[in-house]
Every structure is written in structure tokens, then in C-alpha cells.
CSV table of C-alpha atoms in Angstrom, one decimal:
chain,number,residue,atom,x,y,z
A,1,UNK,CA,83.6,120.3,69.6
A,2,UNK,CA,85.0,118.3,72.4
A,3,UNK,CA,84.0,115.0,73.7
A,4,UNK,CA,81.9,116.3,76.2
A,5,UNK,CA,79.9,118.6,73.8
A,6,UNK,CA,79.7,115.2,71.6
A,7,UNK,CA,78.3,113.7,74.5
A,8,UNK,CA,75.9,116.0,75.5
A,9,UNK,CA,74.3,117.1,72.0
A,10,UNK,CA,74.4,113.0,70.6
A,11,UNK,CA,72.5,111.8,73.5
A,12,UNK,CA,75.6,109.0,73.9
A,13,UNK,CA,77.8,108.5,77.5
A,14,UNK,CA,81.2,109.4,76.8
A,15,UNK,CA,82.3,105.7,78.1
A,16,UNK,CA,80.1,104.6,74.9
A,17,UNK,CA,81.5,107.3,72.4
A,18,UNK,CA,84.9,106.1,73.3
A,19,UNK,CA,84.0,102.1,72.8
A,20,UNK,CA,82.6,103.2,69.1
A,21,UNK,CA,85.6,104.7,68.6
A,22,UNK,CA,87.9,101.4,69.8
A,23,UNK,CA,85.2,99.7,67.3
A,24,UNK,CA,86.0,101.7,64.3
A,25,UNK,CA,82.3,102.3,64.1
A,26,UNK,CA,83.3,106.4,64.4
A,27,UNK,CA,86.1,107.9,62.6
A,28,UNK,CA,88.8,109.3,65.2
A,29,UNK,CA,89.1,113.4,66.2
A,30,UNK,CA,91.1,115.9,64.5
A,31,UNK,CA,94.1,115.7,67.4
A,32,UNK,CA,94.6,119.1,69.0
A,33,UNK,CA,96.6,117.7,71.7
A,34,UNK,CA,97.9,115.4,73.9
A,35,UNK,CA,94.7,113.9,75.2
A,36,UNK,CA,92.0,116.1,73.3
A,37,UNK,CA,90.5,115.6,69.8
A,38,UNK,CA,88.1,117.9,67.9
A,39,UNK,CA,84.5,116.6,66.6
A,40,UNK,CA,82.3,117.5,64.2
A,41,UNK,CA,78.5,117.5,62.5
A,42,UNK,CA,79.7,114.3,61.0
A,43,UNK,CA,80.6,112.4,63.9
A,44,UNK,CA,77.0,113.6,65.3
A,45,UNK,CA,75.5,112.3,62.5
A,46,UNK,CA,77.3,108.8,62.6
A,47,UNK,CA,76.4,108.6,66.7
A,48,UNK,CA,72.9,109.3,65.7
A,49,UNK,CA,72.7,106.3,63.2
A,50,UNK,CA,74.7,104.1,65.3
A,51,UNK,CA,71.7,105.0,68.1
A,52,UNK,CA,68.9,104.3,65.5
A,53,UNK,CA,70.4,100.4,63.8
A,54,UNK,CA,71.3,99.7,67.9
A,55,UNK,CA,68.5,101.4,70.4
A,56,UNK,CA,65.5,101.0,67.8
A,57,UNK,CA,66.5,98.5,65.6
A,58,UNK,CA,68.3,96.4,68.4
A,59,UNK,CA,70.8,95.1,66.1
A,60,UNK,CA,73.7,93.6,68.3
A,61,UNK,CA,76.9,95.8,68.2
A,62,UNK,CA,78.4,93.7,66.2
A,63,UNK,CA,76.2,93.3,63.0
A,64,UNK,CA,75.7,97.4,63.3
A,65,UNK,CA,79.2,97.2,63.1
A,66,UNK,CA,79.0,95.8,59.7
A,67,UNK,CA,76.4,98.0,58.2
A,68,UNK,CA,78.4,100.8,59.0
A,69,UNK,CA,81.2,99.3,57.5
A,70,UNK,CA,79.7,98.9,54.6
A,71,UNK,CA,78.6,102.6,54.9
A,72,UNK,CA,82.1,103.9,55.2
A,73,UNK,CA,83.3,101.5,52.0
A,74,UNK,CA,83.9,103.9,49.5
A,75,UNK,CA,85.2,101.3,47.0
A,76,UNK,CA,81.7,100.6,46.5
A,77,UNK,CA,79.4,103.1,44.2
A,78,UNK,CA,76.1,103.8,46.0
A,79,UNK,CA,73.8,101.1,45.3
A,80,UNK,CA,76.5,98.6,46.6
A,81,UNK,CA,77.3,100.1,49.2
A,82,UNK,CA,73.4,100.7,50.0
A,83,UNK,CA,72.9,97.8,49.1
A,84,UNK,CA,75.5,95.7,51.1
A,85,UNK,CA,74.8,97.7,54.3
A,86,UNK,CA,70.7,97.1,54.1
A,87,UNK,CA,72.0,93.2,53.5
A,88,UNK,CA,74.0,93.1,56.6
A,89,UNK,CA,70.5,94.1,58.4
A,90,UNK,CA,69.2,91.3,60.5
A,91,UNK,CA,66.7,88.9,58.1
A,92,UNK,CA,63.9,86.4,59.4
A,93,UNK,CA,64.5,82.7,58.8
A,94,UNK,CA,65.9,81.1,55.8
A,95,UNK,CA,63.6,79.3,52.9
A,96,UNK,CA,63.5,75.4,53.7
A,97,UNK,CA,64.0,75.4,49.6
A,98,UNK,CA,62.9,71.4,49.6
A,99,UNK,CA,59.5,72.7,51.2
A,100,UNK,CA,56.7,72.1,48.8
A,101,UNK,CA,55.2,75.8,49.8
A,102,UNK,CA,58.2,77.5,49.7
A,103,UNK,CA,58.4,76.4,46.2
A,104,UNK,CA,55.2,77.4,45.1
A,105,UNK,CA,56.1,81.2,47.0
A,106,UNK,CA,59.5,81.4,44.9
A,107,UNK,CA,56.9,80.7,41.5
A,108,UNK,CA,54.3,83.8,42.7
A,109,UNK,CA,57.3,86.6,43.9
A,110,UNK,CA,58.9,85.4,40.4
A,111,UNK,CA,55.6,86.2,38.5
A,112,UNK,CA,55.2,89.2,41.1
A,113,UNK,CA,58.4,90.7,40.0
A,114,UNK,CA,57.5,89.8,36.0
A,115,UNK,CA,54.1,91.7,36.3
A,116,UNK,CA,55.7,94.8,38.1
A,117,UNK,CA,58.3,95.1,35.8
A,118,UNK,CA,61.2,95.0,38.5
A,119,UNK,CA,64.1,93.6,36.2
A,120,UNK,CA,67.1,94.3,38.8
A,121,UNK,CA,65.4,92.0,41.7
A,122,UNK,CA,64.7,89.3,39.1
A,123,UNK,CA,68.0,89.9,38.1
A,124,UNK,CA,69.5,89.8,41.9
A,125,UNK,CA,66.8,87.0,43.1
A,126,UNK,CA,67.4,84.6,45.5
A,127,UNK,CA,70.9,86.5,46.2
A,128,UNK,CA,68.9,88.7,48.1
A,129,UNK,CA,67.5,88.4,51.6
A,130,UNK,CA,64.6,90.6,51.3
A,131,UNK,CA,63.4,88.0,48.3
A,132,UNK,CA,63.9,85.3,50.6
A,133,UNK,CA,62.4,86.8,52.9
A,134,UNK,CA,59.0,87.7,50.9
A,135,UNK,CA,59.4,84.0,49.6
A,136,UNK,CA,59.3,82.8,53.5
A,137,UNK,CA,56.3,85.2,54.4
A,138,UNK,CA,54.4,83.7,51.3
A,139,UNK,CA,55.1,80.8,52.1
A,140,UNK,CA,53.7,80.7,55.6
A,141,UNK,CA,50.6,82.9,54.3
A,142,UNK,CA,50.0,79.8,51.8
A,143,UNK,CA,50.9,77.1,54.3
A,144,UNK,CA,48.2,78.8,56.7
A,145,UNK,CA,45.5,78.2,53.7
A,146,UNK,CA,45.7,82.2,53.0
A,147,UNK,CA,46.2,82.2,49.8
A,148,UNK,CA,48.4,85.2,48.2
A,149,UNK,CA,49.3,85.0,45.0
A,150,UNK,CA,51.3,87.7,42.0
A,151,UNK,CA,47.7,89.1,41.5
A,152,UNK,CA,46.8,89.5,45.2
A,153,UNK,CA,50.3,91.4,46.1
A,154,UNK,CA,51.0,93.4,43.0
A,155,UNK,CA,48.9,96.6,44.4
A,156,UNK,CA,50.6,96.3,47.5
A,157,UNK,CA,54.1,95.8,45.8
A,158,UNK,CA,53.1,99.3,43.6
A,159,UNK,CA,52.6,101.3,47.2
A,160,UNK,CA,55.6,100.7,48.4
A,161,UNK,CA,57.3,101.7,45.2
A,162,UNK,CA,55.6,104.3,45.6
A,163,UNK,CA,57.1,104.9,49.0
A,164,UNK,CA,60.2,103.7,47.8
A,165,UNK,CA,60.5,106.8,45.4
A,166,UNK,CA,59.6,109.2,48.3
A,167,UNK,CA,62.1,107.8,50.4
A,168,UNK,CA,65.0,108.2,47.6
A,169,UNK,CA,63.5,112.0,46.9
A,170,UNK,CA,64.2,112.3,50.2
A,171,UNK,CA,67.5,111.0,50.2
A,172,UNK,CA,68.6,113.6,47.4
A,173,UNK,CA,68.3,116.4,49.2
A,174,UNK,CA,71.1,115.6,51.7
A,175,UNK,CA,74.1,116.8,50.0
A,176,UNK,CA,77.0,114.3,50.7
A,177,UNK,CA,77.2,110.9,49.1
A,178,UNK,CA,77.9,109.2,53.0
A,179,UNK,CA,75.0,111.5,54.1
A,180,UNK,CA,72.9,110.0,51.3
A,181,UNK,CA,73.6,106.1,52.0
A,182,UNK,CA,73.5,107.0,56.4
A,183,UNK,CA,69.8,108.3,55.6
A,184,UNK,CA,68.8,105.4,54.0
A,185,UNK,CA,70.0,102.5,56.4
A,186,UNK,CA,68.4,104.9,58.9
A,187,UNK,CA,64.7,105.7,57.0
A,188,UNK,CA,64.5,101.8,56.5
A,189,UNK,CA,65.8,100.7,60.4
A,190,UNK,CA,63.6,103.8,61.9
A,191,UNK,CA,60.8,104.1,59.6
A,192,UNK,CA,59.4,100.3,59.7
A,193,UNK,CA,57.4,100.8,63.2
A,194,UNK,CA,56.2,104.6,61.7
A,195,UNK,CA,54.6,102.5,58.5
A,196,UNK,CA,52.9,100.0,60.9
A,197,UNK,CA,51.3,102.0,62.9
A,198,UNK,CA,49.9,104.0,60.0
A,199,UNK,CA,48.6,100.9,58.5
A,200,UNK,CA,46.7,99.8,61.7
A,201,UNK,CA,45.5,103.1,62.2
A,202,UNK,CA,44.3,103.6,58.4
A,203,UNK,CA,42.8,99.9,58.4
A,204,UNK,CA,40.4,101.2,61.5
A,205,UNK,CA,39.5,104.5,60.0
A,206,UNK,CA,38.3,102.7,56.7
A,207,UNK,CA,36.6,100.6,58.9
A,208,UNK,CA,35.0,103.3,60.9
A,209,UNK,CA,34.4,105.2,57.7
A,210,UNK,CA,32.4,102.2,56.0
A,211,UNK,CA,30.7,100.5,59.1
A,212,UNK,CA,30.7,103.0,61.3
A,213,UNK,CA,32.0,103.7,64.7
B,1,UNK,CA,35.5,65.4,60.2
B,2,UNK,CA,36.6,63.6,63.2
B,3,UNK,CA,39.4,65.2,64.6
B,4,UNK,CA,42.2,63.4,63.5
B,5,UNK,CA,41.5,64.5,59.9
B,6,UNK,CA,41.0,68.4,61.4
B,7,UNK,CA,44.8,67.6,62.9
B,8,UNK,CA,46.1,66.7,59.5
B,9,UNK,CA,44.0,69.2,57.5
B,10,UNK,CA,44.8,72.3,59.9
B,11,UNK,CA,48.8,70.5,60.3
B,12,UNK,CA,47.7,70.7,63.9
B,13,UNK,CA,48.3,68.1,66.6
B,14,UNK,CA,45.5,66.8,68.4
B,15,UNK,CA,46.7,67.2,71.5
B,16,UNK,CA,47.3,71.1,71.0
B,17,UNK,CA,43.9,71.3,69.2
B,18,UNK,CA,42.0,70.1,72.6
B,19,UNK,CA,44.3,72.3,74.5
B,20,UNK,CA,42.6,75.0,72.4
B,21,UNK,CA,39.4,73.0,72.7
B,22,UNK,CA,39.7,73.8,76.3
B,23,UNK,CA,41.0,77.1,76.6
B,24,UNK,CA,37.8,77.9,74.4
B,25,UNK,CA,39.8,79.3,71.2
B,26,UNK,CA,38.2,76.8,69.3
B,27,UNK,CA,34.7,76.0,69.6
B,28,UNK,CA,33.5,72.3,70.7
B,29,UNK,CA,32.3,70.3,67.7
B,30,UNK,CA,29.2,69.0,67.2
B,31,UNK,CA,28.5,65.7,69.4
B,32,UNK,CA,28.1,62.5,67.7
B,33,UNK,CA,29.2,60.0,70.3
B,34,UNK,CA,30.5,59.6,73.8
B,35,UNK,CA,33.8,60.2,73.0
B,36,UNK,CA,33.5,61.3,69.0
B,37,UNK,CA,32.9,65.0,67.9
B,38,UNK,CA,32.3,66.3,64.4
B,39,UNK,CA,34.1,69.3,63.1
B,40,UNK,CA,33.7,71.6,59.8
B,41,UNK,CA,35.7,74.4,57.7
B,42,UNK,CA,35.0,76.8,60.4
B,43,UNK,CA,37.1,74.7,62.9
B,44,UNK,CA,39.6,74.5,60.5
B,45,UNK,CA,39.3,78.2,59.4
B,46,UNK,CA,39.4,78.9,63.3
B,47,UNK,CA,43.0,76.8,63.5
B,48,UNK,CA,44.5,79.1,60.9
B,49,UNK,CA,44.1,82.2,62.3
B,50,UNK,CA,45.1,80.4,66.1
B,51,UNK,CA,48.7,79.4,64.0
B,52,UNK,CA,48.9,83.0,62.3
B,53,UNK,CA,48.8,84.9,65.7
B,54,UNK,CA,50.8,82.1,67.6
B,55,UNK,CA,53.1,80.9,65.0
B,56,UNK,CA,53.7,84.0,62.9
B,57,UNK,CA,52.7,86.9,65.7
B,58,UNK,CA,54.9,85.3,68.3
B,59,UNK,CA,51.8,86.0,70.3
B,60,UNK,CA,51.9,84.7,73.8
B,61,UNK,CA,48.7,81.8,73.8
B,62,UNK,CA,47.1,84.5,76.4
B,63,UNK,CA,47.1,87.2,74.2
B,64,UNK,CA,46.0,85.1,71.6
B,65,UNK,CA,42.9,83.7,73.7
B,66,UNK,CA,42.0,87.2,73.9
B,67,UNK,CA,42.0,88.4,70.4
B,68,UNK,CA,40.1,85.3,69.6
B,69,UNK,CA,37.7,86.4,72.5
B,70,UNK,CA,37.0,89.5,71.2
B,71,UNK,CA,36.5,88.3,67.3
B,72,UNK,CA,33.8,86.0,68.8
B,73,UNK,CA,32.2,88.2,70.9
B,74,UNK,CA,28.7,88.8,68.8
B,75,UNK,CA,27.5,91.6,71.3
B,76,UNK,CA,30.0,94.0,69.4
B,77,UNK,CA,29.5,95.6,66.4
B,78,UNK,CA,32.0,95.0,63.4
B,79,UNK,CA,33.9,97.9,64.0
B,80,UNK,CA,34.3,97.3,67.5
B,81,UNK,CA,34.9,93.6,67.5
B,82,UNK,CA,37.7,94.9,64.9
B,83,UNK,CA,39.5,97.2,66.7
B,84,UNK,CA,39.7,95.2,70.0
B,85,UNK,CA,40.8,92.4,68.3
B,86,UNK,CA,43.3,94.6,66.9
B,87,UNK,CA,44.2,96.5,69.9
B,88,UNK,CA,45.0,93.2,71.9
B,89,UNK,CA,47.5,92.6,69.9
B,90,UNK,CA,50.8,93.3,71.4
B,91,UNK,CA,52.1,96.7,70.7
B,92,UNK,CA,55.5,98.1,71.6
B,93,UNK,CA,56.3,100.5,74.7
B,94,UNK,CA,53.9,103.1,75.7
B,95,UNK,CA,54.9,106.6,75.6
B,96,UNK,CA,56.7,108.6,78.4
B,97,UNK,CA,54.0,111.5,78.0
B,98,UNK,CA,56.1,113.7,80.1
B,99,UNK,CA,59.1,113.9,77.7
B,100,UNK,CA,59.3,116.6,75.4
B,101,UNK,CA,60.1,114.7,72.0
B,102,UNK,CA,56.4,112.6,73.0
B,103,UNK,CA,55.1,115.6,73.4
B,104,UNK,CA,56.1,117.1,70.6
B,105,UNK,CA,55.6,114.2,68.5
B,106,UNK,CA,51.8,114.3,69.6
B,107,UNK,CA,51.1,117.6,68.3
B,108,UNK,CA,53.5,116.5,65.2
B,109,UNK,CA,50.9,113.4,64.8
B,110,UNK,CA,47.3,115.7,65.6
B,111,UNK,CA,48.2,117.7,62.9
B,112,UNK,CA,49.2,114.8,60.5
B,113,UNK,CA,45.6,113.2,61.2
B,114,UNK,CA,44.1,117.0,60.3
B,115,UNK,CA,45.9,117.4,56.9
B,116,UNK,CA,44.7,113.7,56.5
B,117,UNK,CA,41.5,114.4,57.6
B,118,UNK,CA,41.0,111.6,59.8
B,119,UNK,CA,38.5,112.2,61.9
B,120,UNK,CA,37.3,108.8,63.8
B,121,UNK,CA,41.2,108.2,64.0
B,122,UNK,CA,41.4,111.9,66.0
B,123,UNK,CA,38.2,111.1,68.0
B,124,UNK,CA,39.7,107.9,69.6
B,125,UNK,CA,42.9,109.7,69.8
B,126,UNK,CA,45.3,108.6,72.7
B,127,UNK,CA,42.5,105.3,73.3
B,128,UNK,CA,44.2,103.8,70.0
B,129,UNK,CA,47.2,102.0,71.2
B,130,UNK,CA,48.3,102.4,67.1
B,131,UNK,CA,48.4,105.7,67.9
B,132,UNK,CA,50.1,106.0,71.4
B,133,UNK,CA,52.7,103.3,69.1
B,134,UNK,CA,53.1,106.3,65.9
B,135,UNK,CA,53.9,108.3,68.7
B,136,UNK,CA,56.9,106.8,69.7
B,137,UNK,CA,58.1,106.3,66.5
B,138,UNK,CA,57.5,109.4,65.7
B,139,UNK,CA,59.6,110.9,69.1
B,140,UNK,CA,62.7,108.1,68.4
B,141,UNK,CA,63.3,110.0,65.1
B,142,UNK,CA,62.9,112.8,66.2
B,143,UNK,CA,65.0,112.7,69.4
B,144,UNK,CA,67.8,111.2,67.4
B,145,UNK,CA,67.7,114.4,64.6
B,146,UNK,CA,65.8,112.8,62.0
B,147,UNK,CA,63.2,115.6,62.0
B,148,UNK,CA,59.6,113.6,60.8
B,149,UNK,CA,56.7,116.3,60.6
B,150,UNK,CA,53.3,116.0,59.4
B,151,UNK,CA,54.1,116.8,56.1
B,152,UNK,CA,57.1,114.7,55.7
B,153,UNK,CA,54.4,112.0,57.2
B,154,UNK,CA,51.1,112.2,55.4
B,155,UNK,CA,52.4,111.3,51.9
B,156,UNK,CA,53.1,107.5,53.5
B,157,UNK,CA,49.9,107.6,55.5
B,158,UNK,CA,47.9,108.1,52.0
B,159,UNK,CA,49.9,105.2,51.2
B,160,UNK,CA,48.6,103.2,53.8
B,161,UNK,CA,45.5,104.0,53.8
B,162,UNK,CA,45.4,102.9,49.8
B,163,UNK,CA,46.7,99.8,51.1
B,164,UNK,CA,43.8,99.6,54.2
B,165,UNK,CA,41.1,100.0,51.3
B,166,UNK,CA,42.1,97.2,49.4
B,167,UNK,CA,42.5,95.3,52.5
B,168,UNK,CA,38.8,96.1,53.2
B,169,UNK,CA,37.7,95.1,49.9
B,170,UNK,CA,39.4,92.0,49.8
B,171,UNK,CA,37.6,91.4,53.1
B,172,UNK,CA,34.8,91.9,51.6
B,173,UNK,CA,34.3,89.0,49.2
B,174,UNK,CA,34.4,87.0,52.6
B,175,UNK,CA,30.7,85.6,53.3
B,176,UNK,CA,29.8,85.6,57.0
B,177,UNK,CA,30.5,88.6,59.8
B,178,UNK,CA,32.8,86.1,61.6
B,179,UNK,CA,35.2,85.2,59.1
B,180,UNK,CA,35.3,88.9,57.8
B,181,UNK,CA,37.0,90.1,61.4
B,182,UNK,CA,39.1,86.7,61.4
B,183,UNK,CA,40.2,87.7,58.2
B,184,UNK,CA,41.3,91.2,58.8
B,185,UNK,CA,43.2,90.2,62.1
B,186,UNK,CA,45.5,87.0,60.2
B,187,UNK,CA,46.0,89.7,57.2
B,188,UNK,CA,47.5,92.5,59.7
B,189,UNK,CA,49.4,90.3,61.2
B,190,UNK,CA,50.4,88.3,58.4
B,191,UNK,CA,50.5,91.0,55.7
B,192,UNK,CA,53.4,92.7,57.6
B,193,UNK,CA,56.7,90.8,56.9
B,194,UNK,CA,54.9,90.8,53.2
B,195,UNK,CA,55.1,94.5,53.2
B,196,UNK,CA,58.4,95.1,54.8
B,197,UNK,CA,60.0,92.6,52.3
B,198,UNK,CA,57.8,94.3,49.4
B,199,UNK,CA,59.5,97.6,50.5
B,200,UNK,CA,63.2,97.5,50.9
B,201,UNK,CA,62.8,95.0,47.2
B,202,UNK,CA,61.2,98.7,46.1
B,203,UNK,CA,64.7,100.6,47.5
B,204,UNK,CA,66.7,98.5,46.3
B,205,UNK,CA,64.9,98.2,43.2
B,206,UNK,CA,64.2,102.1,42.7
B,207,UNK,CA,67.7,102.7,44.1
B,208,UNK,CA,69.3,100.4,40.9
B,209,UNK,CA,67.5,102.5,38.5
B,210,UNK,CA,68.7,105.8,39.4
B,211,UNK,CA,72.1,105.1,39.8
B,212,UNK,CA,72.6,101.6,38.5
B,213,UNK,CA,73.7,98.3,39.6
């Protein structure tokens, strides 16, 4: 298709298309002239996960930038480059690691990860910002005189394993190994506000279900 | 205690604790003097959840005068007081209910809540600003061509609603009426980060056993 059809079916001015393009974040046309280019499914697929990490995940252009770098990287095998591109993902504030809370988090997400069994984090552990940023949010629960300890988050750690292995189900059924790694950044930019509201929403109906409306 | 110990217990200044004294999101302690006042572990329970909602929420003080209003107003019922509370808190944009992905999200979302059986959830309906919020979600992905039906959705909301019961039966083991609702409004908006962390640690973690590190 053309740039207009691009345009048109993505959603995306052709002023922006062309700016991604400049940015590296989508590959270039097949050339079939002077001034034209041909476009594909993939490049509609690529504008739509450039719309999700920038229009509902706000990240600045430049940090979605990276992600998508990270995407295209095939020098990586899949769980690096998945991994590096949900890294790049803007995290929360860094552990104050000479806080006496923030200490006593890092010893309960250690003993979390020991009681579930998840040897690759513990292996990965502080290297990664989602730990760190666990560690924080424990931290501040703690600080707050809510106490959550392995015990208390262990069922909630199982449900989103549980999620976790619907999600890469999910995953398998797209065929390409881009197509694979694009649907995750995307399911885990786009699916955090669809998770929250079904929370809220299932905390009131339990409610409504054991106290009545 | 007097309140320069409630400052250093609740890590509280004294000056913002009497701006909360006045702005009536803390109650006034008992008298004992002209100028003294005593205060107990409901003050200092009541300063926890006032730093969860402010500190951790980001909630404007406004918004969090009016949660607190509604979690003390003993006219309501649990259930109500609840879901007041929890529908003060600040939710995202409302949706445009002329556009077609909004509308087709609702009918995507009525049908999720019928497979689910949730029927006080499909009473309240469009009321529940948790709702109006799944809605958008729901019309983002879709709009961008990630297609999210009911039936891609309602394996996540039985999820959720695992995690809502053992929300409400941790909530449980608090004593009194008051500090059951205070408890479930710090814990949904504390308990968030903890999830999200909890499940991209599950991707990545669920990701590095099918294909390896």
C-alpha cells in the first residue's frame, strides 16, 4: 500500500509516519519510484505498537525508540530481546539501598522468589527493574506500617503467573518471531489499565456478594 | 500520645498533621489541656492511609479529603462506604460514548460480565467508574488492532477476582467496620505497583523457561 493507505488504515498523520521513519522506529518502503514506496501488514503492525508504548503508555519518543530497538535486535534470541525491550520501559523510582526498609523488602521478594520457585529472577535479581521496583513498592507498604511480607504476596505472585502463562499462550499463536516479541511489549504496555479495572471491579462484586449491595 | 510522638510514630510532621487536623481528615484528639490533645492507634492508623493515598496515589489532598469523607461516613453501609471510597479515587478519561470502538467495547465488556456471571457488577453498570475505565481500555486495544473480546478477557478477570477474595479475607481479620474500609482502600491503591511488578517478574520469569535465558 501507499503512504496514504498507511495513513488511513494505522490511524497515524502522514507528517508522523514520515518522522518514525527519519527515527528508524519503522523500517523504510519497498521503492517503486522516484518519490513512492510500497507498505505492508508489517509496517501496520509496527505503527500500531509505536501508537500503544506512545498514546497509552505515554512513553516519550525517545525511550519508545529504544524498545523498539531492542525489538528489531535480532542479535538477541527472544528472551533478550524481550527482555531488554520490557527493561527499556519506564520504571518508578530507584531503591535508597542504605534505607533500613528497603532492606528488609530486598529480604521478603528474596524469600518470595525462594518459596515460588522462580530461579531465573533470583538468578537476574537486583539487575532487574521490575525487582527493584517490587523491592520499592514493599518497601513503602512496610514503611506505611502495612506489613507485606513472602507469605502475604506469594498467592498474589501465583495469579499473575498464572496470567503470565496466558499471556505467552497468547503470544504463540502469532506466527513470526518479531510478531511474537511486538505482542508482548504491547499486552504488557496496553494491558496494565485492563487488569486494574478488573481488579477494582471484582474487589466490589465480592464485596457486594458477601455484604450485600 | 501527645502529638509530637504521633509525628514521629506516623514520620509525619506536626505541622502537616494539624493541617489535616483542620481539613478534618484526621479526627481531633481527645482534650487534656488548653493547648494539649491526646491521640491513639487510630490517629496513627488514620495517618497511614492519609500518606498511602497522598504519597503513593499521587492523590491531589482534595481528593484525598473526600475518600477519607466517605470511609467515615457511618450512615453508609460497608458496601457503600466501600465503593465511594473507591470511586473517588481518580480514574482515567471517561469514555467518548459516541465512538464506535466505546461502543463496541461496551457490548465486548456486558458480555464479559455475563460469561463471568457478575451480576451486582452488571446492575451498577455504566454508574461504576471501574467500568466506564475497562471500557476504554478495552476500545484503545481495540482501536489499535489488538482485538480483546470477552473471551480473550474473562480468563484474567477470574484471575482478579481470585485475587479480590483474598483481599477480602485478609480484610477480614481486621477488628472494627472502620478500619476494615481503611484497609481495603490503602491495599487498592497500594497493592497495585506490587502486582504490576509481581507480573512482568512472571513474563519474564515464564518467558526464561520456555525458551531460556
Amino acid at each position: 500500500m501507499r503512504l496514504a493507505e498507511l495513513s488511513e488504515r494505522s490511524g497515524v498523520s502522514t507528517a508522523t509516519i514520515k518522522y518514525y521513519l527519519r527515527q528508524g522506529m519503522l523500517a523504510p518502503g519497498r521503492r517503486i519510484g522516484a518519490t513512492t514506496a510500497d507498505y505492508d501488514e508489517t509496517h501496520l503492525r509496527r505503527l500500531r505498537l509505536v501508537r500503544a508504548l506512545i498514546e497509552v503508555g505515554r512513553l516519550p519518543v525517545a525511550t519508545a525508540k529504544e524498545v523498539i530497538g531492542y525489538v528489531d535486535d535480532d542479535s538477541l534470541d527472544r528472551t533478550m530481546r524481550l527482555g531488554a525491550a520490557l527493561w527499556a520501559l519506564p520504571h518508578g523510582p530507584e531503591p535508597d539501598e542504605s534505607d533500613a526498609s528497603v532492606i528488609a523488602a530486598h529480604h521478603e521478594v528474596d524469600r518470595l522468589l525462594e518459596v515460588l520457585g522462580w530461579s531465573t529472577t533470583r538468578e537476574i535479581g537486583r539487575l532487574s527493574p521490575d525487582l527493584r521496583e517490587l523491592v520499592v513498592a514493599v518497601a513503602t507498604l512496610n514503611r506505611l506500617g502495612y506489613p507485606y511480607d513472602a507469605e502475604l504476596m506469594a498467592p498474589y505472585a501465583r495469579l499473575m503467573h498464572q496470567a503470565a502463562v496466558i499471556d505467552l499462550d497468547f503470544v504463540e499463536t502469532h506466527p513470526s518471531e518479531e510478531e511474537k516479541v511486538e505482542t508482548v511489549v504491547a499486552a504488557t504496555v496496553l494491558f496494565e489499565p485492563v487488569l486494574r479495572a478488573l481488579r477494582r471491579l471484582a474487589q466490589a462484586e465480592e464485596s457486594a456478594r458477601r455484604y450485600g449491595l
